[in-house]
Coordinates of C-alpha atoms in Angstrom, one line a residue:
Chain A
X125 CA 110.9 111.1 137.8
X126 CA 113.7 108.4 137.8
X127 CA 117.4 110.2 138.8
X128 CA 118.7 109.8 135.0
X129 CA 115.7 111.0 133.7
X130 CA 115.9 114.0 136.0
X131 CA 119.7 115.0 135.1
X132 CA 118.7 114.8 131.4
X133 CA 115.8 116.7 131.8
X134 CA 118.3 119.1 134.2
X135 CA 121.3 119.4 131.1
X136 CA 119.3 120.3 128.1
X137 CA 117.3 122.9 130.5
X138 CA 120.5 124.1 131.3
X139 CA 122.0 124.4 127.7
X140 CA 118.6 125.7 126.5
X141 CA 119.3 128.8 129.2
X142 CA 122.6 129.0 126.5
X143 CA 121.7 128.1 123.1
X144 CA 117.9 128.2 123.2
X145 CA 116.5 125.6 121.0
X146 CA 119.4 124.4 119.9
X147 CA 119.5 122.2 123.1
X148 CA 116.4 120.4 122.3
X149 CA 117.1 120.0 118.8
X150 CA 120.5 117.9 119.4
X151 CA 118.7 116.3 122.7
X152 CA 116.5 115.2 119.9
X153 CA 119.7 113.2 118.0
X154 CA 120.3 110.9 120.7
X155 CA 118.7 107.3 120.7
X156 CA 117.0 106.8 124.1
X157 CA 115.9 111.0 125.0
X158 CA 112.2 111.2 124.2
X159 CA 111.0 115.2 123.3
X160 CA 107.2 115.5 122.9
X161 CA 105.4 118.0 120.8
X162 CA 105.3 120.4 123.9
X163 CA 109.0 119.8 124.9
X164 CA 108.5 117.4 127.4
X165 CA 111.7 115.1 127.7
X166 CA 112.0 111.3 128.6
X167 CA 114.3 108.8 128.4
X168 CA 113.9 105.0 127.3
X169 CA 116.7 102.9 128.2
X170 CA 120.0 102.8 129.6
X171 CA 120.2 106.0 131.8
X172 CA 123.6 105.7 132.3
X173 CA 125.0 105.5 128.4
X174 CA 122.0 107.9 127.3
X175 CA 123.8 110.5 129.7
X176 CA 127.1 110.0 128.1
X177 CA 125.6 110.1 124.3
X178 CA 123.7 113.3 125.5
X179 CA 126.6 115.1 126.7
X180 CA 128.6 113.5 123.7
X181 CA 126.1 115.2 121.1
X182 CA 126.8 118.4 123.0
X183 CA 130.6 118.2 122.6
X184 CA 129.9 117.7 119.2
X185 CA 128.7 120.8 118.0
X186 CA 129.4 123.4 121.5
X187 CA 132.6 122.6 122.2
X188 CA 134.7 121.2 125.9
X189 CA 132.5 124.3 126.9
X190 CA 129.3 122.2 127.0
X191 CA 130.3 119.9 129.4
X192 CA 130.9 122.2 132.1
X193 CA 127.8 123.2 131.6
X194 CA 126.4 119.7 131.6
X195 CA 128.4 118.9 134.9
X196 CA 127.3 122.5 136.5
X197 CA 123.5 121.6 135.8
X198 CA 123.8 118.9 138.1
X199 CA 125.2 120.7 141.1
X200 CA 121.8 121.5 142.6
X201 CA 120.8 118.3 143.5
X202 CA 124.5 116.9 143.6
X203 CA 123.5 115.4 146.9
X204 CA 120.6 113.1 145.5
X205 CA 123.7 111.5 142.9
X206 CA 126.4 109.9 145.7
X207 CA 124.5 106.6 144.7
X208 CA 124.5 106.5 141.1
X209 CA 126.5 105.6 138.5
X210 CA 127.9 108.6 136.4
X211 CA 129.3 108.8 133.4
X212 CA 133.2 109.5 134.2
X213 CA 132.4 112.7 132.0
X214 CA 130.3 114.3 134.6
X215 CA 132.1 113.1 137.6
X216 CA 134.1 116.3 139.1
Chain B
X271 CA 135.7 105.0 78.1
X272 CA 132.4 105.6 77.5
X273 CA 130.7 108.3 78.2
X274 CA 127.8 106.3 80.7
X275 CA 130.0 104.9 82.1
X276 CA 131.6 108.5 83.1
X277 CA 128.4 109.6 84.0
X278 CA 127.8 106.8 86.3
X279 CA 131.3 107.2 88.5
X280 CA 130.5 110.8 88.5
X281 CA 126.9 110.3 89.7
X282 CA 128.1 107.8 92.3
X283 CA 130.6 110.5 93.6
X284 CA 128.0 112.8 93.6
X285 CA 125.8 110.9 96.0
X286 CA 128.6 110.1 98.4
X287 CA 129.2 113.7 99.0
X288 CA 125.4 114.1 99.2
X289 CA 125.1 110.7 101.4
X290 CA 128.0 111.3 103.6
X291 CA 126.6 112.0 107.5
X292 CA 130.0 113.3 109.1
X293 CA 131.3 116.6 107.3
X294 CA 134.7 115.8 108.5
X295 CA 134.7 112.7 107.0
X296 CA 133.8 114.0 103.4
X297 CA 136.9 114.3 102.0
X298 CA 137.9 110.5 103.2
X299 CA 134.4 109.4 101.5
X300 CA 134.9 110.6 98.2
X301 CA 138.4 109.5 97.9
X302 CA 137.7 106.1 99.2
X303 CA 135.2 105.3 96.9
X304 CA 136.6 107.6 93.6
X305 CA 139.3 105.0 94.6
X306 CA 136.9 101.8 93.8
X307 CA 134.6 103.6 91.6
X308 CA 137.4 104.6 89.0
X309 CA 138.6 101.4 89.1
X310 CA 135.1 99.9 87.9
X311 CA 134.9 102.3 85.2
X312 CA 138.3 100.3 84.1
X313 CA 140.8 102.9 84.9
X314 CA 143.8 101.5 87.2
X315 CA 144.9 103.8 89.5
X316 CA 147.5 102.7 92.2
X317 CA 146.6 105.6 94.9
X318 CA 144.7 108.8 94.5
X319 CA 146.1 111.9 96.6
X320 CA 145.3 115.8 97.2
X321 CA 147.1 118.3 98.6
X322 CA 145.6 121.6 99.3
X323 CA 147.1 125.0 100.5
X324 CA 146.7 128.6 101.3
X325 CA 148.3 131.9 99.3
X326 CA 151.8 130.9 100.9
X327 CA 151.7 127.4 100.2
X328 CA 150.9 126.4 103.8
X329 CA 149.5 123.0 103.5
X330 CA 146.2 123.1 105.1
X331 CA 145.3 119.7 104.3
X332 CA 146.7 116.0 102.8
X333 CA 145.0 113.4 101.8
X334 CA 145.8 109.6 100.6
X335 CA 144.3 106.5 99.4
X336 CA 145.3 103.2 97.8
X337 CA 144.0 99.5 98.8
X338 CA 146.3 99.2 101.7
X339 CA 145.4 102.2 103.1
X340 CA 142.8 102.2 106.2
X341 CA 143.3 105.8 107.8
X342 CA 143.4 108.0 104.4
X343 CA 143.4 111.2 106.0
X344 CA 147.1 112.6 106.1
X345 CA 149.0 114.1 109.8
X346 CA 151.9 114.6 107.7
X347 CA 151.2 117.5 105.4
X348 CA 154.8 117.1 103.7
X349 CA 153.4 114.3 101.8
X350 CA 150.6 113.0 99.8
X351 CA 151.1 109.2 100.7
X352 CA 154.7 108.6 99.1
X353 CA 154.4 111.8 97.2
X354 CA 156.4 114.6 98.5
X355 CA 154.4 118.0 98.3
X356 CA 157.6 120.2 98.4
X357 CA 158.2 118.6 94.6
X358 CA 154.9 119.6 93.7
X359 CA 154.2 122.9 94.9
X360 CA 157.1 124.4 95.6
X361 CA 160.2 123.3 93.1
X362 CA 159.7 125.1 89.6
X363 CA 159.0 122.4 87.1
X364 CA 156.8 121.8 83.5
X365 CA 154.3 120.6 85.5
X366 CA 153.9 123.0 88.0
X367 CA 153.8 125.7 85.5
X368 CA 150.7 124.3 83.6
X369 CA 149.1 123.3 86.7
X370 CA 149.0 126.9 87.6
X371 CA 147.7 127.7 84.3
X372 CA 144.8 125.4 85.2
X373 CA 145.8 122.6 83.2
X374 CA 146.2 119.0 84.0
X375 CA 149.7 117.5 84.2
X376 CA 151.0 114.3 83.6
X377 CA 154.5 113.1 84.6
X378 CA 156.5 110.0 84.0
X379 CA 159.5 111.3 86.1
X380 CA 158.3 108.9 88.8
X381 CA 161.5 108.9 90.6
X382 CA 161.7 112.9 90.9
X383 CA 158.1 112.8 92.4
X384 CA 157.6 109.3 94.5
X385 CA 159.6 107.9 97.2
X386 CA 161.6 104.6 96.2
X387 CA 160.2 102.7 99.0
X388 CA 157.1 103.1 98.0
X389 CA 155.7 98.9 97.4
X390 CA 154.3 99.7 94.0
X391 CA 157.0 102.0 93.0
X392 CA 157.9 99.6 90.1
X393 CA 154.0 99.8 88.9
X394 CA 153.4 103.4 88.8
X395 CA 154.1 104.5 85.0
X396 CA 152.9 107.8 85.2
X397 CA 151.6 110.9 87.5
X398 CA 148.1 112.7 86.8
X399 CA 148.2 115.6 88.3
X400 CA 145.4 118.1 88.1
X401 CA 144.8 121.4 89.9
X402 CA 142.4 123.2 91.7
X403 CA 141.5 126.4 91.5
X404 CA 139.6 128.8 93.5
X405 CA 139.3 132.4 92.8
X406 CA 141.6 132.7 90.5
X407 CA 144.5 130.9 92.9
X408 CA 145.7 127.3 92.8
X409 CA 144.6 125.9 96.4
X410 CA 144.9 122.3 95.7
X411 CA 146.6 119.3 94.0
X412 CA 144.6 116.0 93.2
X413 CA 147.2 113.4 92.6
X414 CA 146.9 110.1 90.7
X415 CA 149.1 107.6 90.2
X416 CA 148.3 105.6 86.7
X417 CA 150.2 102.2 85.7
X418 CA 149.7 102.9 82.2
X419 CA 152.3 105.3 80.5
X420 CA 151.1 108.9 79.3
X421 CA 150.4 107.9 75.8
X422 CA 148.0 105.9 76.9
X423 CA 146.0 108.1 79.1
X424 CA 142.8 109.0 76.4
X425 CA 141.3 112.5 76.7
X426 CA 138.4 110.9 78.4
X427 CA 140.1 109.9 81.1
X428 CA 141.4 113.5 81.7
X429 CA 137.9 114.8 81.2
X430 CA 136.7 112.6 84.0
X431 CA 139.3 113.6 86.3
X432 CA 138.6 117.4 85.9
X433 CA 135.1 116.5 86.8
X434 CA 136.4 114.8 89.6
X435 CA 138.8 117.3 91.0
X436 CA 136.2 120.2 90.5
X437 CA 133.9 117.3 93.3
X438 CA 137.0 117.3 95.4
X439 CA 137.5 121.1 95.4
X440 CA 133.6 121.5 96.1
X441 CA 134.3 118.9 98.9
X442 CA 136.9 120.5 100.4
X443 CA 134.9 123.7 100.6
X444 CA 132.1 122.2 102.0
X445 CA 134.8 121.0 104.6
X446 CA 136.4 124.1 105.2
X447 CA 133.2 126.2 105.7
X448 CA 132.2 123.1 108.3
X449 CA 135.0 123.6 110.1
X450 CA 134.9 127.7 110.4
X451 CA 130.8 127.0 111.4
X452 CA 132.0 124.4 113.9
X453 CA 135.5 126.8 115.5
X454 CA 132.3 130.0 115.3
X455 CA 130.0 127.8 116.8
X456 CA 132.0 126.8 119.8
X457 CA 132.8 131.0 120.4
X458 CA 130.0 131.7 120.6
X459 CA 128.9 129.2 122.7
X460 CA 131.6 130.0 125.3
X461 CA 130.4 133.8 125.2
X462 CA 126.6 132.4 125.4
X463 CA 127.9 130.5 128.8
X464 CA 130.0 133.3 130.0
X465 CA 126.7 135.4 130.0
X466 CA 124.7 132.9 131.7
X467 CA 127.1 132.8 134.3
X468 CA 127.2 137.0 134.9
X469 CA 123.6 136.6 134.5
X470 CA 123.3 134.3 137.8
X471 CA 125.7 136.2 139.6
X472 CA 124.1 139.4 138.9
X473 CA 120.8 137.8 140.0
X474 CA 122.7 136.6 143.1
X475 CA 124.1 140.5 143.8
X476 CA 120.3 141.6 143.6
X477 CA 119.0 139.3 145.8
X478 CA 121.7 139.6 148.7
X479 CA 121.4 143.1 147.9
X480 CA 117.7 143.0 148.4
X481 CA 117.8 141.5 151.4
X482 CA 120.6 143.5 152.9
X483 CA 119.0 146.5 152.1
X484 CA 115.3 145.7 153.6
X485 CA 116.0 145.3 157.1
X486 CA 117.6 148.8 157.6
X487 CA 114.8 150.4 155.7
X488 CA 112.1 148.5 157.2
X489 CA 113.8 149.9 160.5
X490 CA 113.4 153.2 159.0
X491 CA 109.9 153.2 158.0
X492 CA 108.9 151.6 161.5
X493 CA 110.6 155.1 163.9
X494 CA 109.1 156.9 161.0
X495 CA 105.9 155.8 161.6
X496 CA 106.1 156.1 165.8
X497 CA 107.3 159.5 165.0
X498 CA 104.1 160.4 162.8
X499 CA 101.7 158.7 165.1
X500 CA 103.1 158.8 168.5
X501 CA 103.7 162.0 169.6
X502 CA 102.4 162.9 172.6
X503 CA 102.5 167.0 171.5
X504 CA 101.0 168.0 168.3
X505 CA 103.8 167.8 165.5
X506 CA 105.2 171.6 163.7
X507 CA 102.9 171.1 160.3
X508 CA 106.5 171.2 158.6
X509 CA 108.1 168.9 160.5
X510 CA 105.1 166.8 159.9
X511 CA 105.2 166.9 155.8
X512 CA 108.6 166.4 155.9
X513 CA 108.4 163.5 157.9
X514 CA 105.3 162.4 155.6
X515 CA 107.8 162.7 152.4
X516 CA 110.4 160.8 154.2
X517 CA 107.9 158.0 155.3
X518 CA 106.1 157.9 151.6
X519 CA 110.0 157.6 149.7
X520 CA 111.0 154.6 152.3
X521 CA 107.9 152.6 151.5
X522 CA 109.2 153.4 147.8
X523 CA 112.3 151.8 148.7
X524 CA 110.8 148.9 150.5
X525 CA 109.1 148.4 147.0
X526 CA 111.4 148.8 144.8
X527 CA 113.9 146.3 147.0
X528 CA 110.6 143.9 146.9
X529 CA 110.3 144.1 143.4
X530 CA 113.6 143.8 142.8
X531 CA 113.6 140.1 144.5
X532 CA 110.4 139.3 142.7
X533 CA 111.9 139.9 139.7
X534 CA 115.1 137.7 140.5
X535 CA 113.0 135.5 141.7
X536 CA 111.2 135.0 138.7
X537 CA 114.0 135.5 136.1
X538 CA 116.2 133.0 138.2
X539 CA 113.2 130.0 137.8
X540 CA 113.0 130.4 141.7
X541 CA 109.0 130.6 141.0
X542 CA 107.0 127.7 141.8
X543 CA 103.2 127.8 141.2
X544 CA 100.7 125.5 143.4
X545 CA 98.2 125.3 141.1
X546 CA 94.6 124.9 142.1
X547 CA 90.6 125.4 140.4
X548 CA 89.6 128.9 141.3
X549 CA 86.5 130.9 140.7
X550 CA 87.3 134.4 139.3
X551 CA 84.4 136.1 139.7
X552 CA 83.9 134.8 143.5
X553 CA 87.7 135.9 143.7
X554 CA 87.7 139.2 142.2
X555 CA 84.7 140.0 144.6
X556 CA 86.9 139.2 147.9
X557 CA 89.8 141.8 146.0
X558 CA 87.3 144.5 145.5
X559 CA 86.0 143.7 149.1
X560 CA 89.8 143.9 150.2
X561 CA 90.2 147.1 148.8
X562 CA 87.3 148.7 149.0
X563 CA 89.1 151.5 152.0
X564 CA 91.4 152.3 149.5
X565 CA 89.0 153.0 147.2
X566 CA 86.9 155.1 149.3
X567 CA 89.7 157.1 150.1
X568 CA 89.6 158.7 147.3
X569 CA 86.1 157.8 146.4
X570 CA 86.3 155.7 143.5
X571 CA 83.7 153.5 142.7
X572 CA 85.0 149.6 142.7
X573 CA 83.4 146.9 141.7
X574 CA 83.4 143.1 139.8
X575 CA 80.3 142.5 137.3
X576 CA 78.8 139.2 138.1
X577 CA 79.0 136.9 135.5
X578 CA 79.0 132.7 134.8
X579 CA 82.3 131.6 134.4
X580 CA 84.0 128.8 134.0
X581 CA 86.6 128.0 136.8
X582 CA 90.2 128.7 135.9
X583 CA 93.6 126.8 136.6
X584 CA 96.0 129.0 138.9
X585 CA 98.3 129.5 141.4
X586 CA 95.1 132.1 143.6
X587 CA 98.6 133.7 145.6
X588 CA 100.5 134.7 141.9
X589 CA 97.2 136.0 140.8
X590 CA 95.6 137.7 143.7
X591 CA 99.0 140.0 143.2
X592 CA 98.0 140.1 139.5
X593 CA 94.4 141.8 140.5
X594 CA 96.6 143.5 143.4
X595 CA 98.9 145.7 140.6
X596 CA 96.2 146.3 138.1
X597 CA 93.7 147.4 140.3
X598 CA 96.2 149.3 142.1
X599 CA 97.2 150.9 139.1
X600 CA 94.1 152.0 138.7
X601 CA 93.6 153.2 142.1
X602 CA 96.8 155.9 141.0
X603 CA 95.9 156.7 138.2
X604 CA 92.1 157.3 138.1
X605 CA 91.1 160.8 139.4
X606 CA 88.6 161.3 142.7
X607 CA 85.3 160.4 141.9
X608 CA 85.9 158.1 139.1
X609 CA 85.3 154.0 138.6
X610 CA 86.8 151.2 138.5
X611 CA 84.9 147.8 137.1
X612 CA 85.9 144.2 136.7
X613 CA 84.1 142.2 133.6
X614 CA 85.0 138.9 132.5
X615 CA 85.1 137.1 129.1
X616 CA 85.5 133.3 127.8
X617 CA 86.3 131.7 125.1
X618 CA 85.7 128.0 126.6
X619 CA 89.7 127.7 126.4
X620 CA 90.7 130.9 128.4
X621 CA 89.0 133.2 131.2
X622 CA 89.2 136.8 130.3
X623 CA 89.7 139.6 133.3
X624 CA 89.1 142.9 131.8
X625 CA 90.1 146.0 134.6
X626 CA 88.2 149.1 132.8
X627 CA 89.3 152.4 135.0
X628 CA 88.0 156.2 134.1
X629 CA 91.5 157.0 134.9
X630 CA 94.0 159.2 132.7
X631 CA 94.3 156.4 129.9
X632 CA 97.3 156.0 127.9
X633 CA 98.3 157.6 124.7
X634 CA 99.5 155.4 121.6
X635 CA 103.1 156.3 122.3
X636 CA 103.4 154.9 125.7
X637 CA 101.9 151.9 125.3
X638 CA 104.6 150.2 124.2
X639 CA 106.2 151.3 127.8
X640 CA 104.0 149.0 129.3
X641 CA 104.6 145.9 131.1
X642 CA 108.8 146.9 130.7
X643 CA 111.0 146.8 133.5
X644 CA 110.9 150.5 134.6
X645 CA 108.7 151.5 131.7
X646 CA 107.0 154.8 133.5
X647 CA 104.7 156.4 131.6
X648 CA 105.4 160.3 131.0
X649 CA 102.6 161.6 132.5
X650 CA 103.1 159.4 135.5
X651 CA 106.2 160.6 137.0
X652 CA 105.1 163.1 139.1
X653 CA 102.4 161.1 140.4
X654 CA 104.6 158.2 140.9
X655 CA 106.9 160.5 142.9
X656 CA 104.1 161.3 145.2
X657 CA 103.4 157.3 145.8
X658 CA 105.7 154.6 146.0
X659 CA 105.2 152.9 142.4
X660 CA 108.7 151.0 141.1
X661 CA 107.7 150.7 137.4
X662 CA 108.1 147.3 137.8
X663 CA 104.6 145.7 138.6
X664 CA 102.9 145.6 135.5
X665 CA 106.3 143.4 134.4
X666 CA 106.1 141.3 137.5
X667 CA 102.4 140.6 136.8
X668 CA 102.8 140.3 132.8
X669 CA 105.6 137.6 133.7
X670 CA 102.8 136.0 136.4
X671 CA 100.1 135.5 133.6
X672 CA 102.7 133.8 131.3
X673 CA 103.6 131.5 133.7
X674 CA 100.0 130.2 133.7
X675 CA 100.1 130.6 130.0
X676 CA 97.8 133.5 130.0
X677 CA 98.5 136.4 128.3
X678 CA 98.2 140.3 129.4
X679 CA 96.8 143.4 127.4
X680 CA 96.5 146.9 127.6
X681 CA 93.8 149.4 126.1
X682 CA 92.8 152.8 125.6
X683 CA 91.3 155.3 123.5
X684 CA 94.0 157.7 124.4
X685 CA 94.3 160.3 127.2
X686 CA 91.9 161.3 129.8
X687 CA 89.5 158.3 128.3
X688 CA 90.6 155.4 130.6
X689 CA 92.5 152.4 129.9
X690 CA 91.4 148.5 130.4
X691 CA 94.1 146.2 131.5
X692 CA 93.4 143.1 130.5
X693 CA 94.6 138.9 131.7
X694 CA 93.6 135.8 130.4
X695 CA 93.9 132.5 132.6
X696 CA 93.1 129.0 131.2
X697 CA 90.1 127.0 132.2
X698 CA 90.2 124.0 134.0
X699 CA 90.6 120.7 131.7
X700 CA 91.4 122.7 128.4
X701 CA 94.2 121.8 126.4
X702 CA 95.8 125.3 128.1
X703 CA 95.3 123.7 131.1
X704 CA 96.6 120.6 130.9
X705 CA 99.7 121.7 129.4
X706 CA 99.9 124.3 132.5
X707 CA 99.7 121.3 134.7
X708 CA 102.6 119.0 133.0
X709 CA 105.2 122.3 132.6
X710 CA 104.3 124.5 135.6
X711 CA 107.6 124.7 137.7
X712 CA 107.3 122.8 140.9
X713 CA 108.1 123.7 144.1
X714 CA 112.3 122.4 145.6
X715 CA 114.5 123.8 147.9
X716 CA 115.3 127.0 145.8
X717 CA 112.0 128.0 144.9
X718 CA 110.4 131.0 147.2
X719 CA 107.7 133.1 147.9
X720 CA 106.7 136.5 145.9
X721 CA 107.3 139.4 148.0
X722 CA 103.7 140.9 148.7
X723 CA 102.8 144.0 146.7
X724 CA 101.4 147.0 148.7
X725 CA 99.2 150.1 147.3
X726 CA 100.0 153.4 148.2
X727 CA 98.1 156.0 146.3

């Protein structure tokens, strides 16, 4: 799975854990995050602006709350993201 | 002004409110285009304003809009635009007095209302002011600023803008709500998160916990057992049953502390499942073969039925400690003498493993116990006192079979008739089993191991 793909898939998995289906249901607002009939989520396009729309669409409706979340959902594999190009929003 | 034509403007408000995407942007919609909307129906206004406050006359709100305006929502809540809102809500006047009767006012006291330096000052002729009410209680102003004098304001002009005020005052409540949703909404988000985050460190507690408390006990059980089984002199026969108890509750401990993880484990995603094509007949065989001593032990019959079955999708390590706690349950629970039989059913989509026992059965009540975290039986107390049973298997294996996107069921006719615990596990290349393969979670660095379950009767 490419890396942006793999923090998307990471952030609404984490906010689902929150708000249930909620998370997929404003994943499913933002241009470029693909949800399939069984959930399944991919992205088409720009990684790095999809990430920052995603966790934009979470502000939105959650609340500053949501992006700590977003952020947190990336610490496991925090090592893997040294070499790619966050949004300043999930930078710590 | 005819009345099409105020049908149309009030249509075209209508569909703004209805069209607009951003509730917080409603307000600014409808007044921006009641702005140019009014003025196509031939009515001249120089701005349109509202005000609206609480009980107290707090201003909650302003709002503003003439052609030179581009941000029409209001910070400054003293004024509507060049309007000051102290003049109209708060200094006893005519027209405050009929606007809280509910009745429109019109003013030509321009100066008293409007601030000299207001551009058009010179244009405006007169003020239309017209309330709103809600409950009973004047919450709101709407504020228009006419260049034609009072005389020649016709009364179906004022009907229009009492249809229009009563779209604003809707507007503004379909705002307001928005915004209390939006302010709830984030609560109880934070309180969602804050949850999450006991949650992980309470799984965290339970699997340091776990592992902290294993070794010691593990140590336990192990002089236990030299005690029991290496003396070199024959043992006092109470010293021995006490010994016998003590070695029986650690393994209950060990268990329990095993179960525990499992269960973190799985409630914490820290499951992964290697999936692979697996025969369940061949497999439920090799179980009964595995636990044939235990069976004899108390001599139950245990067997599998042979049948032709379809090969399932499954992780064989999740599900050999699926057959493990069912038939182990069994074991427990069915007296000396009694059997044990594994049939199998299909539907082409799912496998079917049926565990039929002679055991004590269940009554109605108690089934809903089953597969609950430390849902005990009644009846099973005592004999899970004299094992090592946790009341936490038939959850651990209930949350197994979902994984796989099987699904687990319980039967019986009622006490002393026997029970059939039942799984389902999907076949390879249905649509249950390709879905399986696309969502099953995958091995990383954080996933581990089950703990392996043990049967002692």
């Amino acid at each position: 799975m490419d890396i942006y793909a793999e923090i998307v898939d990471r952030i609404i998995k984490e906010q689902q854990s929150i708000i249930g289906p909620l998370a997929l249901d404003q994943a499913r607002k933002v241009e470029g995050v693909l949800v399939s009939e069984d959930n399944q989520i991919k992205i088409q396009g720009n990684g790095k602006q999809i990430l920052e729309h995603l966790v934009s669409q979470y502000e939105k409706f959650f609340g500053k709350a949501s992006i700590e979340v977003c952020r947190d959902a990336l610490s496991p594999i925090k090592d893997k993201l040294t070499t790619i190009d966050l949004p300043e929003v999930l930078k710590n | 002004m005819q009345s099409i034509t105020r049908r149309a403007v009030f249509l075209k408000l209508q569909q703004t409110v209805l069209d607009c995407e951003d509730n917080s942007l409603l307000l600014d919609a409808l007044l921006r285009d009641s702005f140019s909307s009014l003025s196509i129906a031939g009515l001249d206004y120089l701005f349109i304003g509202g005000v609206f406050f609480d009980k107290e006359l707090k201003v909650s709100k302003t709002c503003f809009y003439d052609e030179n305006t581009q941000n029409n929502i209001s910070d400054d809540n003293l004024h509507v635009g060049p309007v000051s809102v102290e003049r109209i809500i708060v200094q006893e006047s005519y027209e405050k007095t009929k606007l809280l009767k509910n009745e429109i006012a019109i003013s030509e006291k321009i100066d008293e209302y409007i601030s000299e330096k207001y551009p058009s000052f010179d244009k405006v002729k007169s003020l239309i002011l017209s309330p709103v009410h809600v409950k009973g209680q004047l919450t709101g102003v709407i504020i228009l600023a006419s260049i034609r004098g009072s005389n020649s304001i016709e009364d179906s002009e004022i009907e229009l803008i009492e249809i229009f005020t009563n779209l604003v005052a809707f507007t503004h409540r379909l705002q307001e709500t928005e915004e209390s949703l939006s302010s709830i909404t984030e609560e109880v988000y934070k309180m969602n998160a804050k949850l999450h985050q006991l949650d992980k460190l309470k799984d965290e507690f339970v699997s340091v916990a776990s592992h902290e408390l294993r070794t010691p006990m593990t140590a336990i059980k192990s002089f236990l057992w030299m005690a029991l089984n290496k003396q070199k002199e024959n043992m006092n026969a109470d010293l021995k049953r006490y010994l016998d108890h003590a070695y029986v509750s650690t393994q209950r401990l060990i268990n329990l502390v095993n179960d525990m993880l499992n269960i973190s484990r799985i409630e914490g995603g820290r499951i992964a499942l290697k999936l692979s094509e697996v025969d369940l007949v061949a497999f439920a065989n090799d179980i009964c073969e595995e636990l044939a001593p235990k069976a004899s032990e108390k001599n139950i019959s245990l067997k599998s039925i042979a049948a032709q079955m379809p090969k399932v999708l499954c992780d064989a390590d999740k599900i050999h400690e699926v057959f493990i706690n069912f038939i182990g349950n069994s074991l427990k629970f069915t007296p000396e003498g009694g059997k044990i039989w594994i049939d199998f059913k299909t539907d082409k989509d799912m496998v079917v493993v049926n565990i039929n026992d002679s055991g004590r059965g269940i009554s109605k009540e108690d089934m809903s116990k089953l597969f609950t975290k430390f849902g005990r039986l009644d009846n099973s107390y005592v004999k899970v006192a004299e094992s090592s049973g946790t009341g936490l298997g038939l959850y651990i294996t209930k949350s197994l079979v979902e994984f796989h996107k099987g699904e687990v069921f319980a039967r019986s006719e009622g006490l002393e008739k026997g029970s059939v615990f039942s799984f389902s596990l999907p076949v390879v290349g249905s649509k249950t089993a390709e879905t399986l393969l696309e969502t099953a979670p995958k091995e990383t660095m954080e996933t581990k191991e089950l703990e392996k379950t043990s049967i002692n009767l």
